[in-house]
mmCIF file of C-alpha atoms and ligand atoms in Angstrom:
data_model
loop_
_atom_site.group_PDB
_atom_site.id
_atom_site.type_symbol
_atom_site.label_atom_id
_atom_site.label_comp_id
_atom_site.label_asym_id
_atom_site.label_seq_id
_atom_site.Cartn_x
_atom_site.Cartn_y
_atom_site.Cartn_z
ATOM 1 C CA UNK E 26 322.713 95.970 -211.565
ATOM 2 C CA UNK E 27 322.767 99.724 -210.910
ATOM 3 C CA UNK E 28 320.550 101.130 -207.874
ATOM 4 C CA UNK E 29 318.592 103.903 -208.948
ATOM 5 C CA UNK E 30 316.536 103.398 -205.569
ATOM 6 C CA UNK E 31 318.386 103.912 -202.314
ATOM 7 C CA UNK E 32 315.185 103.018 -200.566
ATOM 8 C CA UNK E 33 312.087 101.025 -200.972
ATOM 9 C CA UNK E 34 309.639 102.599 -203.453
ATOM 10 C CA UNK E 35 306.902 100.664 -204.195
ATOM 11 C CA UNK E 36 305.074 101.001 -207.758
ATOM 12 C CA UNK E 37 300.733 101.118 -209.118
ATOM 13 C CA UNK E 38 299.966 100.427 -212.330
ATOM 14 C CA UNK E 39 297.283 98.414 -214.172
ATOM 15 C CA UNK E 40 297.385 95.087 -216.146
ATOM 16 C CA UNK E 41 297.576 95.819 -219.872
ATOM 17 C CA UNK E 42 298.213 98.925 -222.434
ATOM 18 C CA UNK E 43 299.323 100.934 -219.237
ATOM 19 C CA UNK E 44 301.935 97.926 -217.688
ATOM 20 C CA UNK E 45 303.341 97.494 -221.261
ATOM 21 C CA UNK E 46 302.893 101.303 -222.044
ATOM 22 C CA UNK E 47 305.609 101.453 -219.253
ATOM 23 C CA UNK E 48 308.298 98.554 -219.510
ATOM 24 C CA UNK E 49 310.419 100.768 -222.026
ATOM 25 C CA UNK E 50 310.946 104.015 -219.004
ATOM 26 C CA UNK E 51 311.141 100.995 -216.504
ATOM 27 C CA UNK E 52 314.158 99.984 -219.165
ATOM 28 C CA UNK E 53 315.625 103.268 -219.315
ATOM 29 C CA UNK E 54 316.112 103.373 -216.207
ATOM 30 C CA UNK E 55 317.252 99.926 -216.602
ATOM 31 C CA UNK E 56 315.426 98.076 -214.245
ATOM 32 C CA UNK E 57 313.736 94.989 -215.882
ATOM 33 C CA UNK E 58 310.184 93.360 -214.090
ATOM 34 C CA UNK E 59 310.744 90.259 -212.871
ATOM 35 C CA UNK E 60 306.788 88.253 -213.762
ATOM 36 C CA UNK E 61 304.899 89.272 -216.536
ATOM 37 C CA UNK E 62 301.364 90.083 -215.409
ATOM 38 C CA UNK E 63 299.407 88.376 -218.403
ATOM 39 C CA UNK E 64 300.409 85.146 -217.092
ATOM 40 C CA UNK E 65 301.610 85.233 -213.558
ATOM 41 C CA UNK E 66 298.287 86.001 -211.043
ATOM 42 C CA UNK E 67 300.868 87.464 -208.409
ATOM 43 C CA UNK E 68 299.851 90.751 -207.442
ATOM 44 C CA UNK E 69 303.472 92.324 -206.352
ATOM 45 C CA UNK E 70 305.965 92.107 -209.269
ATOM 46 C CA UNK E 71 309.659 92.419 -207.363
ATOM 47 C CA UNK E 72 311.570 93.780 -210.188
ATOM 48 C CA UNK E 73 316.100 93.790 -210.938
ATOM 49 C CA UNK E 74 315.939 96.910 -209.014
ATOM 50 C CA UNK E 75 315.463 95.430 -205.358
ATOM 51 C CA UNK E 76 314.163 98.816 -203.187
ATOM 52 C CA UNK E 77 311.874 99.001 -206.405
ATOM 53 C CA UNK E 78 308.601 96.548 -206.481
ATOM 54 C CA UNK E 79 305.553 97.069 -208.311
ATOM 55 C CA UNK E 80 301.987 96.027 -207.477
ATOM 56 C CA UNK E 81 299.671 95.083 -210.072
ATOM 57 C CA UNK E 82 295.991 97.432 -209.306
ATOM 58 C CA UNK E 83 292.805 97.981 -211.404
ATOM 59 C CA UNK E 84 293.604 100.653 -213.030
ATOM 60 C CA UNK E 85 290.778 103.083 -211.633
ATOM 61 C CA UNK E 86 292.644 101.213 -208.011
ATOM 62 C CA UNK E 87 296.422 103.510 -208.819
ATOM 63 C CA UNK E 88 294.891 106.553 -207.886
ATOM 64 C CA UNK E 89 293.273 105.304 -204.355
ATOM 65 C CA UNK E 90 296.486 102.901 -203.389
ATOM 66 C CA UNK E 91 298.783 106.159 -203.977
ATOM 67 C CA UNK E 92 296.164 108.572 -202.222
ATOM 68 C CA UNK E 93 296.733 106.077 -199.242
ATOM 69 C CA UNK E 94 300.278 106.086 -199.622
ATOM 70 C CA UNK E 95 300.091 102.069 -199.875
ATOM 71 C CA UNK E 96 301.528 102.693 -203.326
ATOM 72 C CA UNK E 97 305.039 105.769 -203.054
ATOM 73 C CA UNK E 98 303.555 106.010 -206.843
ATOM 74 C CA UNK E 99 301.780 105.379 -209.508
ATOM 75 C CA UNK E 100 300.620 105.496 -213.794
ATOM 76 C CA UNK E 101 297.047 106.359 -214.368
ATOM 77 C CA UNK E 102 295.491 107.942 -216.706
ATOM 78 C CA UNK E 103 293.950 110.825 -217.446
ATOM 79 C CA UNK E 104 290.802 109.403 -217.199
ATOM 80 C CA UNK E 105 290.996 107.028 -213.863
ATOM 81 C CA UNK E 106 292.066 110.580 -212.414
ATOM 82 C CA UNK E 107 289.229 113.144 -213.402
ATOM 83 C CA UNK E 108 286.983 110.329 -212.164
ATOM 84 C CA UNK E 109 289.047 109.785 -208.615
ATOM 85 C CA UNK E 110 288.893 113.691 -207.781
ATOM 86 C CA UNK E 111 285.958 114.188 -207.973
ATOM 87 C CA UNK E 112 285.767 111.650 -205.275
ATOM 88 C CA UNK E 113 288.614 111.833 -203.122
ATOM 89 C CA UNK E 114 290.050 115.045 -203.734
ATOM 90 C CA UNK E 115 293.499 115.839 -202.808
ATOM 91 C CA UNK E 116 296.568 114.169 -201.694
ATOM 92 C CA UNK E 117 298.166 112.848 -205.315
ATOM 93 C CA UNK E 118 300.744 114.665 -207.441
ATOM 94 C CA UNK E 119 300.338 114.264 -210.495
ATOM 95 C CA UNK E 120 304.300 115.636 -211.804
ATOM 96 C CA UNK E 121 304.781 114.579 -215.818
ATOM 97 C CA UNK E 122 302.328 113.576 -218.155
ATOM 98 C CA UNK E 123 303.788 110.324 -219.388
ATOM 99 C CA UNK E 124 302.370 111.268 -223.575
ATOM 100 C CA UNK E 125 301.925 106.981 -223.163
ATOM 101 C CA UNK E 126 298.092 104.692 -223.134
ATOM 102 C CA UNK E 127 297.025 106.906 -225.326
ATOM 103 C CA UNK E 128 293.601 106.963 -226.523
ATOM 104 C CA UNK E 129 289.934 109.647 -226.102
ATOM 105 C CA UNK E 130 287.085 110.158 -223.918
ATOM 106 C CA UNK E 131 284.609 110.095 -226.853
ATOM 107 C CA UNK E 132 280.620 109.556 -226.940
ATOM 108 C CA UNK E 133 279.704 107.008 -229.451
ATOM 109 C CA UNK E 134 276.359 105.787 -230.950
ATOM 110 C CA UNK E 135 275.180 102.974 -232.735
ATOM 111 C CA UNK E 136 275.411 103.779 -236.468
ATOM 112 C CA UNK E 137 271.187 103.935 -236.810
ATOM 113 C CA UNK E 138 270.624 106.540 -233.874
ATOM 114 C CA UNK E 139 270.837 110.199 -235.306
ATOM 115 C CA UNK E 140 272.811 112.026 -232.929
ATOM 116 C CA UNK E 141 272.467 115.518 -234.622
ATOM 117 C CA UNK E 142 268.612 115.271 -234.782
ATOM 118 C CA UNK E 143 268.083 113.714 -231.013
ATOM 119 C CA UNK E 144 270.515 116.844 -228.879
ATOM 120 C CA UNK E 145 268.684 119.546 -231.826
ATOM 121 C CA UNK E 146 265.142 118.797 -230.312
ATOM 122 C CA UNK E 147 265.905 118.482 -227.147
ATOM 123 C CA UNK E 148 265.735 114.895 -226.155
ATOM 124 C CA UNK E 149 266.491 114.014 -223.245
ATOM 125 C CA UNK E 150 269.512 111.040 -223.512
ATOM 126 C CA UNK E 151 270.467 108.278 -222.074
ATOM 127 C CA UNK E 152 274.355 108.062 -221.904
ATOM 128 C CA UNK E 153 276.119 104.725 -220.027
ATOM 129 C CA UNK E 154 279.311 104.820 -219.173
ATOM 130 C CA UNK E 155 282.060 104.598 -216.271
ATOM 131 C CA UNK E 156 282.862 108.128 -216.641
ATOM 132 C CA UNK E 157 279.970 109.576 -214.975
ATOM 133 C CA UNK E 158 282.419 112.925 -213.874
ATOM 134 C CA UNK E 159 283.389 113.666 -217.467
ATOM 135 C CA UNK E 160 279.917 112.876 -218.899
ATOM 136 C CA UNK E 161 277.874 114.688 -216.952
ATOM 137 C CA UNK E 162 280.248 117.246 -217.252
ATOM 138 C CA UNK E 163 280.229 117.124 -221.195
ATOM 139 C CA UNK E 164 276.270 117.265 -221.281
ATOM 140 C CA UNK E 165 275.641 119.601 -218.817
ATOM 141 C CA UNK E 166 278.617 121.854 -221.482
ATOM 142 C CA UNK E 167 276.242 121.048 -224.360
ATOM 143 C CA UNK E 168 272.890 121.703 -222.563
ATOM 144 C CA UNK E 169 272.235 118.186 -222.980
ATOM 145 C CA UNK E 170 269.615 116.175 -220.799
ATOM 146 C CA UNK E 171 270.699 112.918 -220.057
ATOM 147 C CA UNK E 172 270.003 110.141 -217.783
ATOM 148 C CA UNK E 173 273.383 108.599 -216.427
ATOM 149 C CA UNK E 174 273.791 105.115 -215.995
ATOM 150 C CA UNK E 175 276.828 104.110 -214.492
ATOM 151 C CA UNK E 176 278.443 100.334 -215.733
ATOM 152 C CA UNK E 177 281.993 98.845 -215.241
ATOM 153 C CA UNK E 178 282.875 97.805 -218.077
ATOM 154 C CA UNK E 179 281.962 96.663 -221.729
ATOM 155 C CA UNK E 180 279.551 100.035 -222.288
ATOM 156 C CA UNK E 181 279.661 99.033 -226.247
ATOM 157 C CA UNK E 182 276.313 96.537 -225.121
ATOM 158 C CA UNK E 183 274.594 99.426 -223.705
ATOM 159 C CA UNK E 184 273.459 100.378 -227.356
ATOM 160 C CA UNK E 185 272.657 97.831 -228.663
ATOM 161 C CA UNK E 186 270.002 96.181 -225.911
ATOM 162 C CA UNK E 187 268.394 99.685 -225.840
ATOM 163 C CA UNK E 188 269.592 99.993 -222.140
ATOM 164 C CA UNK E 189 271.162 103.631 -223.548
ATOM 165 C CA UNK E 190 270.796 105.445 -226.325
ATOM 166 C CA UNK E 191 274.953 106.826 -226.358
ATOM 167 C CA UNK E 192 278.084 105.249 -224.089
ATOM 168 C CA UNK E 193 280.687 107.499 -222.931
ATOM 169 C CA UNK E 194 283.814 105.464 -223.822
ATOM 170 C CA UNK E 195 287.006 105.092 -224.537
ATOM 171 C CA UNK E 196 288.538 104.423 -228.081
ATOM 172 C CA UNK E 197 291.744 103.729 -228.935
ATOM 173 C CA UNK E 198 292.056 101.704 -232.027
ATOM 174 C CA UNK E 199 287.644 101.945 -232.801
ATOM 175 C CA UNK E 200 287.759 98.588 -233.374
ATOM 176 C CA UNK E 201 285.811 97.691 -230.606
ATOM 177 C CA UNK E 202 282.887 100.126 -231.609
ATOM 178 C CA UNK E 203 283.886 98.832 -235.391
ATOM 179 C CA UNK E 204 282.579 95.203 -234.023
ATOM 180 C CA UNK E 205 279.345 96.736 -232.737
ATOM 181 C CA UNK E 206 277.624 99.145 -234.336
ATOM 182 C CA UNK E 207 278.958 101.984 -233.062
ATOM 183 C CA UNK E 208 280.491 105.365 -234.292
ATOM 184 C CA UNK E 209 281.757 107.922 -232.585
ATOM 185 C CA UNK E 210 279.932 111.647 -232.496
ATOM 186 C CA UNK E 211 281.501 113.615 -230.686
ATOM 187 C CA UNK E 212 285.055 113.673 -228.633
ATOM 188 C CA UNK E 213 285.518 114.546 -225.539
ATOM 189 C CA UNK E 214 289.284 114.623 -224.021
ATOM 190 C CA UNK E 215 292.239 113.351 -225.180
ATOM 191 C CA UNK E 216 293.649 110.858 -222.431
ATOM 192 C CA UNK E 217 297.274 110.212 -221.741
ATOM 193 C CA UNK E 218 298.514 108.847 -218.144
ATOM 194 C CA UNK E 219 299.962 110.367 -215.838
ATOM 195 C CA UNK E 220 302.760 109.776 -213.298
ATOM 196 C CA UNK E 221 301.102 110.726 -209.816
ATOM 197 C CA UNK E 222 302.891 110.265 -206.436
ATOM 198 C CA UNK E 223 301.890 110.736 -202.478
ATOM 199 C CA UNK E 224 302.781 114.177 -201.011
ATOM 200 C CA UNK E 225 304.402 112.205 -198.388
ATOM 201 C CA UNK E 226 306.107 110.320 -200.044
ATOM 202 C CA UNK E 227 307.867 112.879 -202.173
ATOM 203 C CA UNK E 228 308.698 115.042 -198.491
ATOM 204 C CA UNK E 229 309.676 112.165 -197.004
ATOM 205 C CA UNK E 230 311.292 109.827 -199.186
ATOM 206 C CA UNK E 231 312.548 112.125 -202.510
ATOM 207 C CA UNK E 232 316.064 110.870 -202.508
ATOM 208 C CA UNK E 233 314.493 107.942 -203.748
ATOM 209 C CA UNK E 234 311.792 109.072 -205.877
ATOM 210 C CA UNK E 235 313.301 112.386 -207.334
ATOM 211 C CA UNK E 236 315.926 109.166 -209.353
ATOM 212 C CA UNK E 237 312.893 107.275 -210.400
ATOM 213 C CA UNK E 238 310.686 110.345 -211.264
ATOM 214 C CA UNK E 239 313.454 111.695 -213.051
ATOM 215 C CA UNK E 240 314.098 107.790 -215.291
ATOM 216 C CA UNK E 241 310.285 108.505 -216.353
ATOM 217 C CA UNK E 242 310.586 112.145 -217.320
ATOM 218 C CA UNK E 243 313.787 111.852 -219.603
ATOM 219 C CA UNK E 244 312.138 107.787 -220.654
ATOM 220 C CA UNK E 245 309.179 109.755 -221.691
ATOM 221 C CA UNK E 246 310.963 112.300 -224.086
ATOM 222 C CA UNK E 247 310.896 109.488 -226.064
ATOM 223 C CA UNK E 248 307.572 109.691 -227.025
ATOM 224 C CA UNK E 249 307.660 112.961 -227.581
HETATM 225 C C1 PRP M 26 288.643 100.155 -222.949
HETATM 226 C C2 PRP M 26 287.411 100.624 -223.424
HETATM 227 C C3 PRP M 26 287.371 99.838 -224.673
HETATM 228 C C4 PRP M 26 288.192 99.685 -225.536
HETATM 229 C C5 PRP M 26 288.870 100.638 -226.654
HETATM 230 O O1 PRP M 26 288.768 99.310 -222.388
HETATM 231 O O2 PRP M 26 286.338 100.987 -223.052
HETATM 232 O O3 PRP M 26 286.627 98.872 -224.364
HETATM 233 O O4 PRP M 26 289.089 100.048 -224.832
HETATM 234 O O5 PRP M 26 289.803 100.104 -227.445
HETATM 235 P P1 PRP M 26 289.857 100.367 -228.671
HETATM 236 O O6 PRP M 26 289.040 101.635 -229.362
HETATM 237 O O7 PRP M 26 290.987 100.389 -229.058
HETATM 238 O O8 PRP M 26 289.560 98.993 -229.562
HETATM 239 P P2 PRP M 26 289.852 98.522 -221.804
HETATM 240 O O9 PRP M 26 289.808 97.103 -222.781
HETATM 241 O O10 PRP M 26 290.538 99.521 -221.502
HETATM 242 O O11 PRP M 26 289.172 97.769 -220.548
HETATM 243 P P3 PRP M 26 288.171 97.929 -219.382
HETATM 244 O O12 PRP M 26 286.547 97.577 -220.273
HETATM 245 O O13 PRP M 26 288.482 97.199 -218.333
HETATM 246 O O14 PRP M 26 287.801 99.493 -219.697
#
């Protein structure tokens, strides 16, 4: 197998949609991974390219690893990057929109909750989300007063048990909302994943990073 990387590179990924959608991009670059993170509990996965290894992280940790240089490059959703940049600005290049793991950030409520009336009447809404910055900016732009409740997952539960009136969450197929009797009332922003690069790595290691950035860039055209 031809090596496309000539100095060690660490790529940070998260399990699930991003990992699955990244595999065809790596395959386009002639790279195969040696383990499946859904089956293996390994957090460092080697690839067919001896100079490229993959870290398996929580999605929200991917920008942190890249920003501090523990990984040279990573793939993260725009949703995660918006929240990350609110807390830890700087240090990341976002050179390519990979157009993978596409979904949207949306406001959802229980089917029987009259969101339009609540907004019209100027009610103060309780909104549960892990996307604090996106939610705050969305409702501020609409002039809607909210109390934000920070959650870390299973947001769909919050309106069902009276914790919140609405949630701000990722919607992909819409199956999770449907299964829990929730409906989208507003779209906030379309989401896709970006290739992020540590600025110092790019400067010091451009010869190794550029071929893989180019390979991702070429492969991304497959999705357009
Ligand atoms: C996201 C989101 C929803 C689900 C929506 O969770 O929080 O629960 O996907 O997908 P659907 O519209 O296709 O049903 P994810 O699986 O990314 O895990 P998370 O809870 O860790 O965010």
